[in-house]
Amino acid sequence: MRKKARDLGIKIGKLPTGKKNCITDVKGVKVGHVTLDYELGKEGDYACTGVTAILPHDGNLFQNKVTAASYVINGFGKSAGLIQVNELGVIESPIMLTNTFSVPQVTQGTLEYMLETNEDIGIKTGTINIVVGECNDSHLNSIRACPVKPEHAKKAIEEASNEVAKEGAVGAGKGMICFGYKGGIGSSSRIVKVENTDMSFTIGCMVLTNFGKSSEFLKENYIISNAQPKSTISPTDGSIMIVLATDAPLSSRQLTRVIKRCSVGLGRTGSYFAHGSGDVVIGFTTAHDIPHSTNKVIESHTQLREDHPVMNELFAATAEATEEAIINSLSQAETTSGRDGNVVQAYEFIK
């Protein structure tokens, strides 16, 4: 069984992790996966893909929204729903991850789930904004066959839990490649303590890694086997989806400032945000409960002071959690075979 980087003796950053070292360390956050791994009808065709659902809380996401933001590091991507997230500063649906050609199907399945659980959407109230992110898994997955169906999105949402999330070649990460080796889902967390108080905040990160060539990986920053086989994969520029959760009381504008620092963690691993790479961050805070319906004219939200030292700590925590989540996506992924017999090797870390 593959291990997380810390279990192999790889320590990243200075701040402490949460108990689970996972995005689910942020209270209320849930993660669910559906993994597709089987032959399709046509010779050589193979379903090596899936869906991952991240739920900001375990209540009704449409009726009780969360403050949110997104940030595009490099815009070679086909994500859905981000325009409204940035315009209104809220998320009102599960955050879904999948492969590039499955964005429509996953959007449809998520929409169906939300309509089934909210009978007023589109009748007594407005429409809903579904958020979906993607990476291209076509080296291992028969992406043209579109094996992901709407029901897989529903199942990922229904099976989401606040336990330690599975990582590696699972869910949306099943067919992904990172630095020429098997990538996929990775997660990590950090705890930020506020000096001279009893307050602390949690940062949780989940990534879907599908970027980089092996020559770009900054191997010297991590404990690696000298016998590591050379990657035979020459991927295109690829992509990464990063989801950042926190319980720190931030405005949407402040959250944008925080999630920009995910690019620091991504860069530390060796990425330079290549031309054809879709590098996108979606962030939210659970600190604010934003009801869909209210008679209030004025809303009052607490937020951190911009010039307090804790903001810098949140920036550092974001960079560290992102970097470690990426390394965990490598350390937990297993060697995987898929379309036309293609095989992508796991990266071997050692103590």
Short mmCIF file of C-alpha atoms in Angstrom, two decimals:
data_model
loop_
_atom_site.label_atom_id
_atom_site.label_comp_id
_atom_site.label_asym_id
_atom_site.label_seq_id
_atom_site.Cartn_x
_atom_site.Cartn_y
_atom_site.Cartn_z
CA MET A 1 0.00 0.00 0.00
CA ARG A 2 1.34 3.41 -1.00
CA LYS A 3 2.07 5.98 1.72
CA LYS A 4 1.80 9.72 2.15
CA ALA A 5 5.03 11.69 1.86
CA ARG A 6 5.31 12.32 5.62
CA ASP A 7 5.02 8.61 6.31
CA LEU A 8 8.08 8.17 4.11
CA GLY A 9 10.04 10.74 6.07
CA ILE A 10 9.54 13.64 3.66
CA LYS A 11 8.79 16.81 5.60
CA ILE A 12 7.55 19.81 3.68
CA GLY A 13 7.37 23.25 5.28
CA LYS A 14 7.44 24.38 8.89
CA LEU A 15 3.79 24.63 9.95
CA PRO A 16 1.97 21.71 11.62
CA THR A 17 -0.53 19.62 9.68
CA GLY A 18 -4.06 18.85 10.81
CA LYS A 19 -4.84 15.47 12.38
CA LYS A 20 -5.74 13.90 9.03
CA ASN A 21 -3.33 15.94 6.89
CA CYS A 22 -6.20 16.25 4.46
CA ILE A 23 -8.66 18.84 3.18
CA THR A 24 -11.24 17.22 5.46
CA ASP A 25 -9.38 18.68 8.44
CA VAL A 26 -11.46 21.78 7.69
CA LYS A 27 -14.60 21.06 9.70
CA GLY A 28 -17.58 20.07 7.59
CA VAL A 29 -15.69 19.46 4.35
CA LYS A 30 -16.43 16.12 2.67
CA VAL A 31 -14.83 14.27 -0.26
CA GLY A 32 -16.21 11.50 -2.44
CA HIS A 33 -14.75 9.56 -5.38
CA VAL A 34 -16.09 7.37 -8.16
CA THR A 35 -13.35 5.50 -10.05
CA LEU A 36 -13.82 3.89 -13.47
CA ASP A 37 -11.32 1.13 -14.28
CA TYR A 38 -12.42 -1.37 -16.93
CA GLU A 39 -12.22 -2.33 -20.60
CA LEU A 40 -14.69 -0.81 -23.03
CA GLY A 41 -16.25 -2.57 -26.02
CA LYS A 42 -13.81 -1.51 -28.73
CA GLU A 43 -10.36 -3.15 -28.75
CA GLY A 44 -7.82 -1.00 -26.93
CA ASP A 45 -10.48 1.25 -25.40
CA TYR A 46 -10.34 1.54 -21.64
CA ALA A 47 -12.12 3.56 -18.98
CA CYS A 48 -9.36 4.90 -16.74
CA THR A 49 -10.96 7.95 -15.24
CA GLY A 50 -13.51 9.11 -12.66
CA VAL A 51 -15.13 11.86 -10.66
CA THR A 52 -14.21 13.55 -7.38
CA ALA A 53 -16.67 15.64 -5.36
CA ILE A 54 -15.65 18.16 -2.69
CA LEU A 55 -18.49 19.40 -0.49
CA PRO A 56 -17.80 22.60 1.51
CA HIS A 57 -20.19 21.45 4.27
CA ASP A 58 -22.68 18.67 4.96
CA GLY A 59 -25.79 20.83 4.76
CA ASN A 60 -27.78 22.12 1.79
CA LEU A 61 -25.15 23.91 -0.30
CA PHE A 62 -27.68 25.89 -2.33
CA GLN A 63 -29.63 27.16 0.66
CA ASN A 64 -26.47 27.86 2.68
CA LYS A 65 -23.66 29.07 0.45
CA VAL A 66 -20.01 29.65 1.34
CA THR A 67 -17.74 32.61 0.58
CA ALA A 68 -15.55 31.65 -2.36
CA ALA A 69 -13.15 32.78 -5.07
CA SER A 70 -11.17 31.34 -7.95
CA TYR A 71 -7.81 32.24 -9.43
CA VAL A 72 -6.46 31.32 -12.85
CA ILE A 73 -2.71 30.74 -12.80
CA ASN A 74 -2.72 29.71 -16.48
CA GLY A 75 -5.97 29.60 -18.41
CA PHE A 76 -5.63 26.61 -20.73
CA GLY A 77 -8.68 24.86 -19.25
CA LYS A 78 -12.36 24.05 -19.66
CA SER A 79 -13.74 24.57 -16.18
CA ALA A 80 -17.41 25.46 -15.56
CA GLY A 81 -18.96 27.98 -13.18
CA LEU A 82 -15.96 30.12 -12.28
CA ILE A 83 -17.25 33.37 -13.80
CA GLN A 84 -20.16 33.53 -11.36
CA VAL A 85 -17.99 32.44 -8.43
CA ASN A 86 -15.78 35.47 -8.97
CA GLU A 87 -18.68 37.82 -9.68
CA LEU A 88 -20.76 36.96 -6.59
CA GLY A 89 -18.07 35.56 -4.30
CA VAL A 90 -19.96 32.42 -3.31
CA ILE A 91 -20.16 28.71 -4.11
CA GLU A 92 -23.56 27.00 -3.95
CA SER A 93 -22.83 23.49 -5.25
CA PRO A 94 -20.33 20.68 -4.71
CA ILE A 95 -16.98 21.32 -6.39
CA MET A 96 -16.55 18.57 -8.97
CA LEU A 97 -13.37 17.32 -10.65
CA THR A 98 -13.15 15.03 -13.69
CA ASN A 99 -11.53 14.70 -17.14
CA THR A 100 -11.77 17.32 -19.89
CA PHE A 101 -14.48 15.71 -22.02
CA SER A 102 -16.62 14.83 -19.00
CA VAL A 103 -17.30 18.38 -17.80
CA PRO A 104 -20.76 18.38 -19.49
CA GLN A 105 -21.77 15.00 -18.05
CA VAL A 106 -20.56 15.84 -14.55
CA THR A 107 -22.27 19.23 -14.72
CA GLN A 108 -25.50 17.46 -15.72
CA GLY A 109 -25.24 14.88 -12.92
CA THR A 110 -24.47 17.52 -10.31
CA LEU A 111 -27.33 19.66 -11.57
CA GLU A 112 -29.72 16.70 -11.35
CA TYR A 113 -28.59 16.03 -7.78
CA MET A 114 -29.08 19.64 -6.75
CA LEU A 115 -32.51 19.84 -8.43
CA GLU A 116 -33.61 16.67 -6.67
CA THR A 117 -32.60 18.09 -3.29
CA ASN A 118 -33.90 21.64 -3.95
CA GLU A 119 -37.38 21.68 -5.48
CA ASP A 120 -37.48 25.49 -5.62
CA ILE A 121 -34.49 25.95 -7.96
CA GLY A 122 -35.64 27.47 -11.24
CA ILE A 123 -39.26 27.91 -10.06
CA LYS A 124 -39.55 29.86 -6.82
CA THR A 125 -35.95 30.97 -6.86
CA GLY A 126 -33.16 31.51 -9.38
CA THR A 127 -30.98 29.03 -11.23
CA ILE A 128 -27.88 27.38 -9.77
CA ASN A 129 -24.19 27.69 -10.62
CA ILE A 130 -22.45 24.29 -10.86
CA VAL A 131 -18.65 24.31 -10.46
CA VAL A 132 -16.58 21.70 -12.34
CA GLY A 133 -12.83 21.52 -12.94
CA GLU A 134 -10.94 19.23 -15.31
CA CYS A 135 -7.64 17.78 -16.50
CA ASN A 136 -6.86 15.75 -19.62
CA ASP A 137 -6.34 12.01 -18.89
CA SER A 138 -6.29 10.83 -22.54
CA HIS A 139 -2.97 8.93 -22.33
CA LEU A 140 -4.57 6.30 -20.08
CA ASN A 141 -8.27 6.94 -20.61
CA SER A 142 -10.28 6.54 -23.81
CA ILE A 143 -11.47 10.10 -23.43
CA ARG A 144 -13.38 10.13 -26.75
CA ALA A 145 -15.60 7.31 -25.45
CA CYS A 146 -16.84 9.61 -22.64
CA PRO A 147 -17.26 6.79 -20.09
CA VAL A 148 -18.17 9.18 -17.25
CA LYS A 149 -21.94 9.54 -16.97
CA PRO A 150 -24.16 11.89 -14.92
CA GLU A 151 -24.90 9.12 -12.44
CA HIS A 152 -21.21 8.89 -11.55
CA ALA A 153 -21.26 12.53 -10.45
CA LYS A 154 -24.32 11.89 -8.29
CA LYS A 155 -22.68 8.85 -6.70
CA ALA A 156 -19.49 10.77 -5.88
CA ILE A 157 -21.57 13.40 -4.08
CA GLU A 158 -23.68 10.84 -2.24
CA GLU A 159 -20.64 8.87 -1.06
CA ALA A 160 -18.69 11.91 0.16
CA SER A 161 -17.48 11.73 3.77
CA ASN A 162 -15.35 13.74 6.18
CA GLU A 163 -12.92 10.84 6.71
CA VAL A 164 -9.36 10.88 5.38
CA ALA A 165 -9.85 11.11 1.61
CA LYS A 166 -8.38 8.48 -0.68
CA GLU A 167 -5.51 9.80 -2.78
CA GLY A 168 -3.50 8.84 -5.82
CA ALA A 169 -5.08 7.03 -8.78
CA VAL A 170 -8.65 7.39 -7.56
CA GLY A 171 -11.70 9.34 -8.68
CA ALA A 172 -10.82 12.10 -11.13
CA GLY A 173 -7.16 11.20 -10.60
CA LYS A 174 -7.39 7.66 -11.97
CA GLY A 175 -5.83 8.47 -15.34
CA MET A 176 -3.70 11.51 -14.52
CA ILE A 177 0.08 11.90 -14.95
CA CYS A 178 2.40 14.14 -12.91
CA PHE A 179 6.01 14.84 -13.98
CA GLY A 180 5.84 11.81 -16.27
CA TYR A 181 4.81 9.48 -13.43
CA LYS A 182 1.48 8.43 -12.03
CA GLY A 183 -0.27 11.39 -10.45
CA GLY A 184 -3.85 12.11 -9.48
CA ILE A 185 -5.48 13.16 -6.23
CA GLY A 186 -3.39 14.53 -3.37
CA SER A 187 -4.25 16.37 -0.18
CA SER A 188 -2.64 18.07 2.79
CA SER A 189 -3.49 20.56 5.54
CA ARG A 190 -1.91 23.11 7.84
CA ILE A 191 -2.83 24.65 11.19
CA VAL A 192 -2.18 28.37 11.70
CA LYS A 193 -2.11 29.55 15.31
CA VAL A 194 -2.67 33.20 16.13
CA GLU A 195 0.00 34.44 18.53
CA ASN A 196 -1.08 35.55 22.02
CA THR A 197 -4.59 34.13 21.52
CA ASP A 198 -6.28 30.74 21.70
CA MET A 199 -7.41 31.06 18.06
CA SER A 200 -6.25 28.83 15.24
CA PHE A 201 -7.28 28.35 11.62
CA THR A 202 -7.07 25.38 9.28
CA ILE A 203 -5.99 25.37 5.64
CA GLY A 204 -6.84 22.26 3.61
CA CYS A 205 -5.77 21.59 0.04
CA MET A 206 -6.77 18.98 -2.54
CA VAL A 207 -5.14 18.77 -5.95
CA LEU A 208 -5.75 16.93 -9.20
CA THR A 209 -2.26 16.70 -10.74
CA ASN A 210 -1.69 16.20 -14.45
CA PHE A 211 1.30 18.36 -15.39
CA GLY A 212 5.01 18.49 -16.02
CA LYS A 213 7.80 16.40 -17.53
CA SER A 214 10.14 14.28 -15.39
CA SER A 215 13.04 16.58 -16.23
CA GLU A 216 11.17 19.48 -14.62
CA PHE A 217 10.53 17.78 -11.28
CA LEU A 218 12.77 19.30 -8.58
CA LYS A 219 13.76 15.89 -7.22
CA GLU A 220 16.54 17.29 -5.07
CA ASN A 221 13.94 18.90 -2.79
CA TYR A 222 12.63 15.50 -1.70
CA ILE A 223 13.97 12.16 -0.50
CA ILE A 224 14.22 10.03 -3.62
CA SER A 225 15.60 6.67 -4.64
CA ASN A 226 18.81 6.88 -6.64
CA ALA A 227 17.53 3.88 -8.55
CA GLN A 228 14.45 5.73 -9.76
CA PRO A 229 13.65 4.51 -13.30
CA LYS A 230 13.58 7.17 -16.00
CA SER A 231 10.10 8.11 -17.13
CA THR A 232 9.25 7.02 -20.67
CA ILE A 233 6.25 9.35 -20.80
CA SER A 234 6.55 12.61 -22.73
CA PRO A 235 3.29 14.31 -21.78
CA THR A 236 1.93 17.55 -23.17
CA ASP A 237 1.99 20.54 -20.86
CA GLY A 238 -0.93 19.17 -18.79
CA SER A 239 -2.90 20.81 -16.00
CA ILE A 240 -3.63 20.98 -12.30
CA MET A 241 -6.81 21.73 -10.41
CA ILE A 242 -6.29 23.01 -6.87
CA VAL A 243 -9.09 23.28 -4.31
CA LEU A 244 -8.30 25.21 -1.12
CA ALA A 245 -10.57 25.16 1.92
CA THR A 246 -10.25 27.11 5.16
CA ASP A 247 -12.23 28.08 8.23
CA ALA A 248 -10.47 31.46 8.49
CA PRO A 249 -12.95 34.37 8.28
CA LEU A 250 -12.01 35.92 4.95
CA SER A 251 -13.86 38.02 2.43
CA SER A 252 -13.95 36.83 -1.18
CA ARG A 253 -11.27 39.41 -2.01
CA GLN A 254 -9.05 38.24 0.86
CA LEU A 255 -9.62 34.64 -0.18
CA THR A 256 -8.39 35.51 -3.66
CA ARG A 257 -5.19 36.86 -2.11
CA VAL A 258 -4.74 33.61 -0.16
CA ILE A 259 -5.39 31.19 -3.03
CA LYS A 260 -2.92 33.04 -5.27
CA ARG A 261 -0.23 31.58 -3.00
CA CYS A 262 -1.10 28.09 -4.25
CA SER A 263 1.04 29.02 -7.24
CA VAL A 264 4.04 29.26 -4.87
CA GLY A 265 3.58 25.65 -3.76
CA LEU A 266 3.08 24.53 -7.35
CA GLY A 267 6.25 26.31 -8.46
CA ARG A 268 8.31 24.74 -5.67
CA THR A 269 7.77 21.29 -7.22
CA GLY A 270 9.16 22.40 -10.58
CA SER A 271 6.17 23.70 -12.53
CA TYR A 272 6.53 26.92 -14.50
CA PHE A 273 2.85 27.04 -15.60
CA ALA A 274 3.49 25.93 -19.17
CA HIS A 275 1.67 27.31 -22.23
CA GLY A 276 -0.77 24.41 -22.53
CA SER A 277 -1.32 23.88 -18.82
CA GLY A 278 -4.66 24.70 -17.22
CA ASP A 279 -3.65 25.71 -13.69
CA VAL A 280 -6.73 26.79 -11.75
CA VAL A 281 -7.44 27.33 -8.04
CA ILE A 282 -10.88 27.26 -6.41
CA GLY A 283 -11.06 28.42 -2.80
CA PHE A 284 -13.73 28.72 -0.14
CA THR A 285 -14.10 29.47 3.55
CA THR A 286 -16.60 27.77 5.83
CA ALA A 287 -16.53 30.71 8.27
CA HIS A 288 -19.55 32.41 6.70
CA ASP A 289 -23.03 30.90 6.40
CA ILE A 290 -24.70 32.79 3.56
CA PRO A 291 -28.42 31.94 3.36
CA HIS A 292 -30.01 31.91 -0.07
CA SER A 293 -33.19 33.52 1.22
CA THR A 294 -33.31 36.33 3.77
CA ASN A 295 -35.28 39.48 4.52
CA LYS A 296 -32.19 41.29 5.73
CA VAL A 297 -31.06 44.40 3.93
CA ILE A 298 -27.58 44.32 5.47
CA GLU A 299 -25.35 41.31 6.09
CA SER A 300 -22.56 41.41 8.66
CA HIS A 301 -19.52 39.16 8.32
CA THR A 302 -16.41 38.98 10.44
CA GLN A 303 -13.09 39.06 8.62
CA LEU A 304 -9.42 39.14 9.50
CA ARG A 305 -7.51 42.39 9.53
CA GLU A 306 -5.46 42.69 6.38
CA ASP A 307 -2.32 43.87 8.17
CA HIS A 308 -2.34 41.28 10.97
CA PRO A 309 0.62 38.86 10.88
CA VAL A 310 -1.81 35.94 10.64
CA MET A 311 -2.40 36.79 6.97
CA ASN A 312 1.22 36.00 6.18
CA GLU A 313 0.87 32.75 8.10
CA LEU A 314 -2.14 31.83 5.96
CA PHE A 315 -0.12 32.62 2.84
CA ALA A 316 2.69 30.33 4.05
CA ALA A 317 0.24 27.57 5.03
CA THR A 318 -1.34 27.71 1.57
CA ALA A 319 2.00 27.35 -0.20
CA GLU A 320 3.08 24.46 2.07
CA ALA A 321 -0.22 22.56 1.85
CA THR A 322 -0.29 22.87 -1.95
CA GLU A 323 3.26 21.62 -2.34
CA GLU A 324 2.68 18.66 -0.03
CA ALA A 325 -0.64 17.78 -1.67
CA ILE A 326 1.14 17.56 -5.03
CA ILE A 327 3.86 15.31 -3.60
CA ASN A 328 1.17 13.16 -1.94
CA SER A 329 -0.51 12.72 -5.32
CA LEU A 330 2.75 11.13 -6.50
CA SER A 331 3.56 9.15 -3.37
CA GLN A 332 0.07 7.58 -3.15
CA ALA A 333 -0.49 6.79 -6.82
CA GLU A 334 0.08 3.24 -8.03
CA THR A 335 1.41 2.09 -11.41
CA THR A 336 -1.59 2.19 -13.74
CA SER A 337 -2.40 0.70 -17.16
CA GLY A 338 -5.08 1.91 -19.51
CA ARG A 339 -5.90 2.75 -23.13
CA ASP A 340 -4.08 0.72 -25.82
CA GLY A 341 -2.01 -0.97 -23.11
CA ASN A 342 -0.34 2.28 -22.05
CA VAL A 343 1.31 2.07 -18.63
CA VAL A 344 2.38 4.92 -16.34
CA GLN A 345 4.80 4.00 -13.55
CA ALA A 346 4.45 5.10 -9.93
CA TYR A 347 7.17 7.37 -8.61
CA GLU A 348 9.21 5.58 -5.93
CA PHE A 349 10.12 7.58 -2.84
CA ILE A 350 12.26 5.98 -0.13
CA LYS A 351 12.98 6.72 3.52
#
